[in-house]
Coordinates of C-alpha atoms in Angstrom, one line a residue:
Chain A
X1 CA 74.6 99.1 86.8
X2 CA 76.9 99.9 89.8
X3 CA 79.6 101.8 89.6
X4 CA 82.3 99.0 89.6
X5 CA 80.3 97.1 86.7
X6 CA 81.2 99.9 84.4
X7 CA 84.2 98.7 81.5
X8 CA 87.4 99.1 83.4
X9 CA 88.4 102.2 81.1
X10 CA 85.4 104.3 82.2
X11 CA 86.4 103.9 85.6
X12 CA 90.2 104.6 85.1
X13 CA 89.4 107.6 82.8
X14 CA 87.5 109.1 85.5
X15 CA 90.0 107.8 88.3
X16 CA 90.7 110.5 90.9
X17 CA 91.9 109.9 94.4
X18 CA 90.8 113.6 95.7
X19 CA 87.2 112.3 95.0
X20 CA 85.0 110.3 97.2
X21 CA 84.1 107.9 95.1
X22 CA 85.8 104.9 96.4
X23 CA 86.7 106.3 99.8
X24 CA 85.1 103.3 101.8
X25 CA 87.0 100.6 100.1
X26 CA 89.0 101.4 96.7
X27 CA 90.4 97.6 96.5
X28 CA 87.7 95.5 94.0
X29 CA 89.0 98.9 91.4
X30 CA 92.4 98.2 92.4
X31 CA 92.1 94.7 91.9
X32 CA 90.6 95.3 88.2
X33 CA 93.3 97.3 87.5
X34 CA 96.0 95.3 88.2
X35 CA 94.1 92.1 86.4
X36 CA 92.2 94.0 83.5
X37 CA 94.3 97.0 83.1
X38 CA 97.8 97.2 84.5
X39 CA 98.5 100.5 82.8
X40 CA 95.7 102.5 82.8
X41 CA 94.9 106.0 82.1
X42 CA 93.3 108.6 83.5
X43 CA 91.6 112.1 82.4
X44 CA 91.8 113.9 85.6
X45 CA 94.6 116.8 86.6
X46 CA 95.2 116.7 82.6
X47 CA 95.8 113.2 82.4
X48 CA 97.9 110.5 84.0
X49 CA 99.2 106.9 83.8
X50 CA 98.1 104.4 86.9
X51 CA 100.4 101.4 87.4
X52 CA 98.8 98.9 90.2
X53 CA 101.3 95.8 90.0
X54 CA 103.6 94.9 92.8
X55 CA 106.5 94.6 90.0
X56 CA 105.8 97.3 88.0
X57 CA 105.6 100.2 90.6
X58 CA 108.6 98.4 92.7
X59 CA 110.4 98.8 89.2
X60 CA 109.4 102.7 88.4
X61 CA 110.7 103.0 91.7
X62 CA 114.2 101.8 91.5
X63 CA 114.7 103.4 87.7
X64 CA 114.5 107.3 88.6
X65 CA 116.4 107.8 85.4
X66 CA 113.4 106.9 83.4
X67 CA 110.4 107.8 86.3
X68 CA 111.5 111.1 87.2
X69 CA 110.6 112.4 90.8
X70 CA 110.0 115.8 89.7
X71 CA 107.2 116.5 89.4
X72 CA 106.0 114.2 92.6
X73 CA 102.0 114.4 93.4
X74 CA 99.4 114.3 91.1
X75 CA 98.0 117.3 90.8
X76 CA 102.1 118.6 90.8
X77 CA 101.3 121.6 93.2
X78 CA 101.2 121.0 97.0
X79 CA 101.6 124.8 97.7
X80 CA 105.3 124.3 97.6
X81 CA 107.4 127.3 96.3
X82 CA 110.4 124.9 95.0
X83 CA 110.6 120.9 94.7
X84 CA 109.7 119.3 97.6
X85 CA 113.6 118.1 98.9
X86 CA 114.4 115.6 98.8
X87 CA 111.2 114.1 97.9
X88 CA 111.1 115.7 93.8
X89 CA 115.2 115.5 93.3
X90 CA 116.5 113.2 91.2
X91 CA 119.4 111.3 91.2
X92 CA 122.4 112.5 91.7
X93 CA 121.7 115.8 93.4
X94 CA 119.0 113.8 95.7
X95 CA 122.0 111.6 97.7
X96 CA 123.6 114.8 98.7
X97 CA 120.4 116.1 100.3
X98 CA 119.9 112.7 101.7
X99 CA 123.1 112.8 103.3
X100 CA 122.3 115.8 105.0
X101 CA 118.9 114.2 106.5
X102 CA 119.7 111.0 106.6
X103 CA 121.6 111.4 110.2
X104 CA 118.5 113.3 111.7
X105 CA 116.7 110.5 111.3
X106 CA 118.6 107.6 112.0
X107 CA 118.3 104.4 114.1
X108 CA 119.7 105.4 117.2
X109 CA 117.9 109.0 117.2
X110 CA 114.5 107.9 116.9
X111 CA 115.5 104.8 119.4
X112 CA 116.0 107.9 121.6
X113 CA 112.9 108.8 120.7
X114 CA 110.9 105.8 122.5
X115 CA 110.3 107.1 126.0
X116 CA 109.5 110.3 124.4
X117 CA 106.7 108.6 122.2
X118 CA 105.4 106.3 124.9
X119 CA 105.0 109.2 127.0
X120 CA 103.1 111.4 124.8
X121 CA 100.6 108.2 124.0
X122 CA 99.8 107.7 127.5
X123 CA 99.2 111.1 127.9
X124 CA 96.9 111.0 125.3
X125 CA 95.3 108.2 126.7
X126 CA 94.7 109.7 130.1
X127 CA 92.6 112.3 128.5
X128 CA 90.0 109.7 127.2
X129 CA 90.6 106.8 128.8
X130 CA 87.7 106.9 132.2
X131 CA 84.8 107.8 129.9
X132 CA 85.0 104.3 128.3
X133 CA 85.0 106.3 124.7
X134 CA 87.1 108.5 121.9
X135 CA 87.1 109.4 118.6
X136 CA 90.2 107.8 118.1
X137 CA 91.5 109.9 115.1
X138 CA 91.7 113.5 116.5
X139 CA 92.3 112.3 120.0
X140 CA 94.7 110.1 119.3
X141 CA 96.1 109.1 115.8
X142 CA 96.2 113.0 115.0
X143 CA 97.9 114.8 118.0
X144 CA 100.8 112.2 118.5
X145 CA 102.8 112.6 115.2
X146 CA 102.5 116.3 115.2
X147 CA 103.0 116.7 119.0
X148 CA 106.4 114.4 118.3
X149 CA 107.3 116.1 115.1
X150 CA 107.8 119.3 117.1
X151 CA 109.7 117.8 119.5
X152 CA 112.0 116.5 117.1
X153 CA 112.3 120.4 115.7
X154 CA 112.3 121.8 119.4
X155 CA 109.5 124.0 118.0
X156 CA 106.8 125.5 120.7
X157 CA 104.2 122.4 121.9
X158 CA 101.4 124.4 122.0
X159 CA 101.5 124.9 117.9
X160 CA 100.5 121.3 117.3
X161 CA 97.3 123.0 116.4
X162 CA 98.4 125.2 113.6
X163 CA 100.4 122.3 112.0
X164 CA 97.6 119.9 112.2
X165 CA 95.5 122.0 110.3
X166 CA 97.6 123.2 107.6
X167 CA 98.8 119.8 106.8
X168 CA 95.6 118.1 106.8
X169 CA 94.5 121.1 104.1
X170 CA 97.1 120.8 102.0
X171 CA 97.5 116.7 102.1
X172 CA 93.7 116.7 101.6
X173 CA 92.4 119.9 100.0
X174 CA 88.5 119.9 99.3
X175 CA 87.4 116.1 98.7
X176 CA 86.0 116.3 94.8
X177 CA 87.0 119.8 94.4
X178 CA 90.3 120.5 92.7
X179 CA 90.0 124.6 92.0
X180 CA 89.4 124.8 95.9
X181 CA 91.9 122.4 96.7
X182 CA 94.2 124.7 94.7
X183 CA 93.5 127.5 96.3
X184 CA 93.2 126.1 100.1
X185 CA 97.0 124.5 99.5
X186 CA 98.8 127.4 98.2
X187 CA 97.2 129.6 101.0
X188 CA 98.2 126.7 103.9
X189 CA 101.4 126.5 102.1
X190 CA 102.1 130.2 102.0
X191 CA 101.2 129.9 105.8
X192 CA 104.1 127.3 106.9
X193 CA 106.2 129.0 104.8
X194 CA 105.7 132.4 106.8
X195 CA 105.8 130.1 110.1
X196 CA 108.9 128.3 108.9
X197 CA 111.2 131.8 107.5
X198 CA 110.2 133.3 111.3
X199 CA 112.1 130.5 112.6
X200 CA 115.1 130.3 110.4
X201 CA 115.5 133.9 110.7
X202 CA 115.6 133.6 114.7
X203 CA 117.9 130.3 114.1
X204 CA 120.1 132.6 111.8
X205 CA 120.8 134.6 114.8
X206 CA 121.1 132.2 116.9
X207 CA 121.9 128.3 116.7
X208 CA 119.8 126.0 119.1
X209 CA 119.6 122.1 119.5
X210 CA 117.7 121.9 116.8
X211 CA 116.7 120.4 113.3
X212 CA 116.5 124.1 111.5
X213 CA 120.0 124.9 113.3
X214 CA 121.8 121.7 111.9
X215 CA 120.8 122.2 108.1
X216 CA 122.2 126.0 108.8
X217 CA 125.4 124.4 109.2
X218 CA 125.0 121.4 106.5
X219 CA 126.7 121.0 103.7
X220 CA 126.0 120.2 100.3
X221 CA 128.0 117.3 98.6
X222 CA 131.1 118.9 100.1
X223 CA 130.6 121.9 98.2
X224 CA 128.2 124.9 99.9
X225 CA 125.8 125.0 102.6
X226 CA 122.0 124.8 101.8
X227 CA 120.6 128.1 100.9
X228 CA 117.3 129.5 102.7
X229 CA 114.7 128.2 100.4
X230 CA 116.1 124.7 100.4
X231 CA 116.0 124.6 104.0
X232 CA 112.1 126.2 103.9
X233 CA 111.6 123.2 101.2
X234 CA 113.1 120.6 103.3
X235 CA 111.5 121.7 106.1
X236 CA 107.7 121.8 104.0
X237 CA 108.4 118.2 103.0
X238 CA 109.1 116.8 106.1
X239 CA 106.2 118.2 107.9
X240 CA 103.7 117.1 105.4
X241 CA 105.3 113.7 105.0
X242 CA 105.5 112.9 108.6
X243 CA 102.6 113.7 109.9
X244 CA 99.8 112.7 107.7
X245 CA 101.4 109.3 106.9
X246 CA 101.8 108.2 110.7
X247 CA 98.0 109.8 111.6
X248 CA 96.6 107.7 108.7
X249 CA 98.1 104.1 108.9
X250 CA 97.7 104.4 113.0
X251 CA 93.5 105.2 112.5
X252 CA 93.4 102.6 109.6
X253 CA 95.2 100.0 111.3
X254 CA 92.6 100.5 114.2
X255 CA 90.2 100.5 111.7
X256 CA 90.8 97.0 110.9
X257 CA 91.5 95.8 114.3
X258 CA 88.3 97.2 115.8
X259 CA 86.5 95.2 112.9
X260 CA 88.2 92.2 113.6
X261 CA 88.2 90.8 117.0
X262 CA 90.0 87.9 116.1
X263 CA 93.1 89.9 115.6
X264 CA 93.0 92.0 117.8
X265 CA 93.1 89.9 120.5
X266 CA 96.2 87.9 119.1
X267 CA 97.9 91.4 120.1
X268 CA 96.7 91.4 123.0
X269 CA 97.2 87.7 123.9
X270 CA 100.9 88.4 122.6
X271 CA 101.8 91.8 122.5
X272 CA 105.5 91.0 120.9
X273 CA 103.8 90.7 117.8
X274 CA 103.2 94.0 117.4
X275 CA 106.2 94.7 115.6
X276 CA 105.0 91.9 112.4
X277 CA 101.2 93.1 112.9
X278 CA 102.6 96.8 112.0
X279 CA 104.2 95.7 108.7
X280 CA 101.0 93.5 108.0
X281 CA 99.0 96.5 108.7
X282 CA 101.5 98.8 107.1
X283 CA 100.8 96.5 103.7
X284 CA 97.6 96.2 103.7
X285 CA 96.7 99.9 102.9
X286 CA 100.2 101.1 101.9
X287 CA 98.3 104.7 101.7
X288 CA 100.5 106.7 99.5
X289 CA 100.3 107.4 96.1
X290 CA 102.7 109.3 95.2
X291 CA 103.5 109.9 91.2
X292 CA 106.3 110.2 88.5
X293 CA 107.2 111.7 85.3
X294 CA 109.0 109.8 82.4
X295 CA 111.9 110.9 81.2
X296 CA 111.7 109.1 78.1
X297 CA 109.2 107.5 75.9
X298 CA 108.2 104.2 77.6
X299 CA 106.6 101.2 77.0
X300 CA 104.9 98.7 79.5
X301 CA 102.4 95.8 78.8
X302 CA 102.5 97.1 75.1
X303 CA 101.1 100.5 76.0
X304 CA 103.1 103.4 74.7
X305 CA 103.8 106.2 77.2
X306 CA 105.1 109.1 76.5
X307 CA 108.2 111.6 77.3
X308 CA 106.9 114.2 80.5
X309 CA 103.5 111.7 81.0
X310 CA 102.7 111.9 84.8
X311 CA 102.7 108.2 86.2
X312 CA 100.4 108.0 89.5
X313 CA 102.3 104.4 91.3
X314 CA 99.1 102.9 93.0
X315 CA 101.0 101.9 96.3
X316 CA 97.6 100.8 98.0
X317 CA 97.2 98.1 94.8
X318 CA 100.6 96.9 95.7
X319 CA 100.3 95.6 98.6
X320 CA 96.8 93.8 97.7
X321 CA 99.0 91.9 94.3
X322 CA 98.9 88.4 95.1
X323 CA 101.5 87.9 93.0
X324 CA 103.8 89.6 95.5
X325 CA 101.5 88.3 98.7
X326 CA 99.8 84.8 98.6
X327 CA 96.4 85.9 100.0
X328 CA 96.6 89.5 99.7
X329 CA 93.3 90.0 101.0
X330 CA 94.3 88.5 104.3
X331 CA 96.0 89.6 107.0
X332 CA 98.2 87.4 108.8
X333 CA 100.5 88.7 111.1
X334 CA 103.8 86.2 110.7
X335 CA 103.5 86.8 107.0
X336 CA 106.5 86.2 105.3
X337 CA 108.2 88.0 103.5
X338 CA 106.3 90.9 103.4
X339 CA 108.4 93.4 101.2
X340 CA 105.3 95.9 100.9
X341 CA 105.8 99.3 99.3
X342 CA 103.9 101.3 102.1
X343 CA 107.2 103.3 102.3
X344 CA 107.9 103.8 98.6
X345 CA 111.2 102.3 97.3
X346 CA 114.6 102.5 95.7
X347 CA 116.8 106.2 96.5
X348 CA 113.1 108.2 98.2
X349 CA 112.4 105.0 100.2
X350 CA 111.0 106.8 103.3
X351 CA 113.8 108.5 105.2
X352 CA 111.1 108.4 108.2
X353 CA 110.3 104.8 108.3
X354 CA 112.4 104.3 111.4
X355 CA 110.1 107.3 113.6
X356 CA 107.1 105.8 111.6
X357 CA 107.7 102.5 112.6
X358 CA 108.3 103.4 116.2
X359 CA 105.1 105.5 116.6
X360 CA 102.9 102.8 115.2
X361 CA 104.8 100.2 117.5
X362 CA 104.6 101.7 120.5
X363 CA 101.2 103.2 120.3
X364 CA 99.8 99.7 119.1
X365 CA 101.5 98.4 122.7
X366 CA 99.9 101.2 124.7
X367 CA 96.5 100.8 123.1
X368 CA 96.6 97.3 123.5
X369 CA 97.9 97.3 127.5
X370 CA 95.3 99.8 128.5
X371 CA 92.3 99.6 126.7
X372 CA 92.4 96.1 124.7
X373 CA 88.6 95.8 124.9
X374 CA 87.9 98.7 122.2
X375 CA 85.1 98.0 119.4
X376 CA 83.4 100.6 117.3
X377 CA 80.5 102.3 119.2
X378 CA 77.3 100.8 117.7
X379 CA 75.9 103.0 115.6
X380 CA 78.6 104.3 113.7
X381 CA 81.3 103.7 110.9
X382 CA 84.7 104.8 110.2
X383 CA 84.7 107.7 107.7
X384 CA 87.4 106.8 105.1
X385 CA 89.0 108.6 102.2
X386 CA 91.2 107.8 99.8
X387 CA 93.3 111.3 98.6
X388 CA 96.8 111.4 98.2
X389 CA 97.3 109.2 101.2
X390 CA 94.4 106.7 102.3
X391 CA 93.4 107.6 105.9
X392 CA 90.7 107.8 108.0
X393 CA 88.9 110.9 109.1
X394 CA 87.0 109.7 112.0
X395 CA 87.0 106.5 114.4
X396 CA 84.6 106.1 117.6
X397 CA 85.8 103.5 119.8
X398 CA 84.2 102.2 123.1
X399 CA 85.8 99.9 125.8
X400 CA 85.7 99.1 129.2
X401 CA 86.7 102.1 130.9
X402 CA 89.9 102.3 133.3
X403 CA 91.6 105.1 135.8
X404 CA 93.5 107.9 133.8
X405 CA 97.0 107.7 134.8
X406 CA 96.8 105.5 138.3
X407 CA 97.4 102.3 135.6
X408 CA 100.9 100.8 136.9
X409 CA 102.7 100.9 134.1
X410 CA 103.9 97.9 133.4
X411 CA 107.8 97.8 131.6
X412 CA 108.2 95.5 128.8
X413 CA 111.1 93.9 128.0
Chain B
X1 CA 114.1 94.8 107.2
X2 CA 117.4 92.3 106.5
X3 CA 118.2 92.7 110.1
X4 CA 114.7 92.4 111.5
X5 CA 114.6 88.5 110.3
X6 CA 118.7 87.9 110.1
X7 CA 120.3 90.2 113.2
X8 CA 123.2 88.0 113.6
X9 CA 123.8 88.2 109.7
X10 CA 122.6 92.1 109.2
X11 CA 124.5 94.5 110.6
X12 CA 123.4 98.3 110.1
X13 CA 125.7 101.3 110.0
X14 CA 124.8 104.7 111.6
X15 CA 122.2 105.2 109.2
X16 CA 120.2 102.2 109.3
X17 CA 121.4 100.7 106.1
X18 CA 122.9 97.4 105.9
X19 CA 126.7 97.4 105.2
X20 CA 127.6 96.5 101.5
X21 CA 129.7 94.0 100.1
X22 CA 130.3 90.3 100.2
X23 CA 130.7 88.2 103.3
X24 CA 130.8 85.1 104.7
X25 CA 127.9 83.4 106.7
X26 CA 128.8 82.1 109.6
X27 CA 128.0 78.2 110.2
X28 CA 124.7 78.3 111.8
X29 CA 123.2 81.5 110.8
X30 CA 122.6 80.1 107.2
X31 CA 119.1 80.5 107.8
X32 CA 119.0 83.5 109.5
X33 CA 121.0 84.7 105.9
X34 CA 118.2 83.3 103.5
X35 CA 115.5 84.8 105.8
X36 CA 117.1 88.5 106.0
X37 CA 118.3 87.9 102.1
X38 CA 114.5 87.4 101.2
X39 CA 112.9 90.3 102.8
X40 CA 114.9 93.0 101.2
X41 CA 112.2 94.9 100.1
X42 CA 114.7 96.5 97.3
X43 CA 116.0 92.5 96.2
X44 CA 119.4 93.9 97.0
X45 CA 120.8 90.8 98.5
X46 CA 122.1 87.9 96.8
X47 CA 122.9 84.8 98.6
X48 CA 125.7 83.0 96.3
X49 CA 126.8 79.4 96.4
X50 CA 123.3 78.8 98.2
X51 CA 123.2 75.1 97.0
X52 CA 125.7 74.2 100.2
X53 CA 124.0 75.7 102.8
X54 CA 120.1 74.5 101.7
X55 CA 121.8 70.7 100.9
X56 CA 123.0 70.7 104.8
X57 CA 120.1 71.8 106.2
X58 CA 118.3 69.2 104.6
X59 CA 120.8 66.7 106.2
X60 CA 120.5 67.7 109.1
X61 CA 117.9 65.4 111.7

């Protein structure tokens, strides 16, 4: 019998996205959940509810007052020392922080941003570019939303290295081992905390043009600034939010591309569809699952949950519901509408969807102008995993090679 | 999203949200409405008296 032929509660029971079980493809279990099981349960991390349905994770998402955000993964501990903010606030305390953020992140300073981003992905580029190969995850999908996250801090370049490590640990942990997992998070966490408190205490001093430097002077629903370890927890969310995300639905949208020709080359034959084909791309994994906690005692599709049951909302199941998408299995690029969940929903709909977007837009149109010939090298496969969010680990692409930097570069629009 | 498929109808503040309350389309941009109106991922925009607007369209060659 084969794994996916065992009763739908065996597999639910057992369900656990640290473990590699379905790491190459996780959607015919998805699919059976949502059909066979749309609240299911499993054992792991001392139990927890899985809801796959478009509707019914759209709708734990715009009721915090019954799916608390507190605590938010599943397990609960990220190697945090407080909730992550704003991510595990609740209503109505979580506006105030939003209003804080919100401003750092908004339209017309991540537009800013552009030149910036399409800058750092040619540079990237250049690196690889005349050998005709890469390994398109750490030399590409990695380095650019850690090398722009620091830019948006004003924190030193050449610490991208640190970063990526500690966040991959602590997104990731040790695939199929929890107690390690544990143990690596809480010692990367303790790490970035040490990093972060360096820099708040220099900022203290001394205000720059920076992100630690305007929540020093922020204000908290009109009535005190943010306190130390708010900042530190602010700062903790947005690193392992950012990064991991951007690294993971860049490589997986390659993923797909490189294994189908077909679209890839609509990008290249029209590269202003870029913009739809990262929404389409952006729904078809929709790699975060993050979790809840019920307030109350709750009742869906005649199961009975209970008060303080964690809730893991299956955002990669979502998007595959053809109930919400006609042909979920297929992509299709003028898809419409395409109201996927790949950034959450309701009050913690991702405040970084704007830099997100941009990163994925721009490095799709960079890709796609200089080397728009890639396919995977012969021989090898993507390593996937599935984890807290779905990414890919590695990626080797080959393609006609081209002169590092002596391209024209060509202005669009 | 809202002003992605309906710019003329959509506009965002400072923080990239779309302003709230109730307006009027302007004639012309009825479709551009129903096509921001339906992919609010959050359902958070209602298009009222729609009848009007879809009856004209029809009429029109």
């Amino acid at each position: 019998m084969t794994r996916i032929d065992r009763p739908i509660e065996e597999i639910a029971a057992q369900f656990d996205m640290g473990a590699p079980e379905w790491a190459d493809d996780p959607y015919p279990v998805y699919e059976r959940f949502r059909r066979e099981c749309p609240v299911a349960h499993s054992d792991v991390y001392e139990g927890y509810w899985i809801l796959s349905r478009y509707e019914d994770v759209h709708f734990a998402c715009q009721h915090p007052e019954i799916f608390s955000s507190y605590p938010n993964p599943i397990p609960a501990n990220l190697g945090a020392t407080g909730p992550l903010i704003p991510l595990e606030v609740d209503p109505p305390d979580h506006a105030k922080y939003r209003q804080i953020l919100a401003p750092l992140f908004a339209p017309a300073r991540i537009d800013a941003l552009e030149a910036d981003v399409r800058a750092t992905v040619n540079e990237l580029i250049d690196r690889f570019v005349a050998l005709g190969r890469c390994e398109f995850v750490s030399e590409l999908a990695k380095p650019l939303p850690s090398i722009m996250f620091l830019r948006l801090m004003g924190w030193p370049q050449e610490d991208a290295g640190l970063f990526l490590e500690w966040t991959d640990k602590i997104v990731h942990g040790v695939p199929g081992d929890p107690e390690a997992s544990q143990r690596v998070r809480e010692e990367c966490g303790l790490a970035l905390y040490t990093y972060f408190a360096e820099i708040l205490d220099a900022r203290t001093e001394e205000r720059q043009d920076d992100i630690v430097s305007i929540l020093l002077d922020a204000n908290f629903g009109g009535e005190r600034p943010l306190n130390q370890f708010e900042i530190l927890d602010i700062i903790f969310l947005l690193l392992i939010a950012g990064l991991d995300t951007t690294t993971s639905t860049l490589a997986n949208a390659m993923v797909f591309l490189a294994e189908h020709p077909d679209h890839r080359q609509e990008i290249v034959s029209d590269p202003s569809i870029i913009p739809h084909a990262v929404e389409e791309l952006l729904r078809l994994e929709s790699p975060i699952g993050p979790g809840r906690r019920l307030t109350q005692d709750f009742t869906m599709h005649g199961v009975d949950m209970k008060k303080d049951d964690r809730v893991l909302l299956l955002m990669g199941a979502t998007g595959r519901d053809d109930a919400e998408f006609p042909k979920a299995d297929e992509v299709d690029f003028s898809r419409y509408p395409n109201r996927h969940l790949a950034f959450g929903g309701g009050a913690h709909r991702c405040l970084g969807s704007y830099l997100g977007r941009l990163e994925l837009r721009v490095a799709l149109e960079e890709i796609h102008r200089r080397f728009p010939d890639y396919r995977m090298v012969p021989g090898t496969r993507p390593v996937r995993r599935l984890s807290n969010v779905r990414g890919t680990d590695e990626l080797h692409l080959e393609f006609t090679p081209s002169a590092a930097g002596g391209e024209p570069r060509e202005e669009r629009r | 999203m809202c002003s992605f498929h309906g710019p003329d109808v959509f506009e965002l503040d400072d923080l990239g949200y779309s302003k709230p309350g109730t307006r009027d389309v302007p004639a012309g941009l009825e479709d551009q409405a129903h096509r921001g109106a339906q992919a609010c991922p959050e359902r958070a925009i209602d298009i009222l008296d729609a009848a009007p607007a879809v009856a004209e369209k029809g009429l029109r060659p």
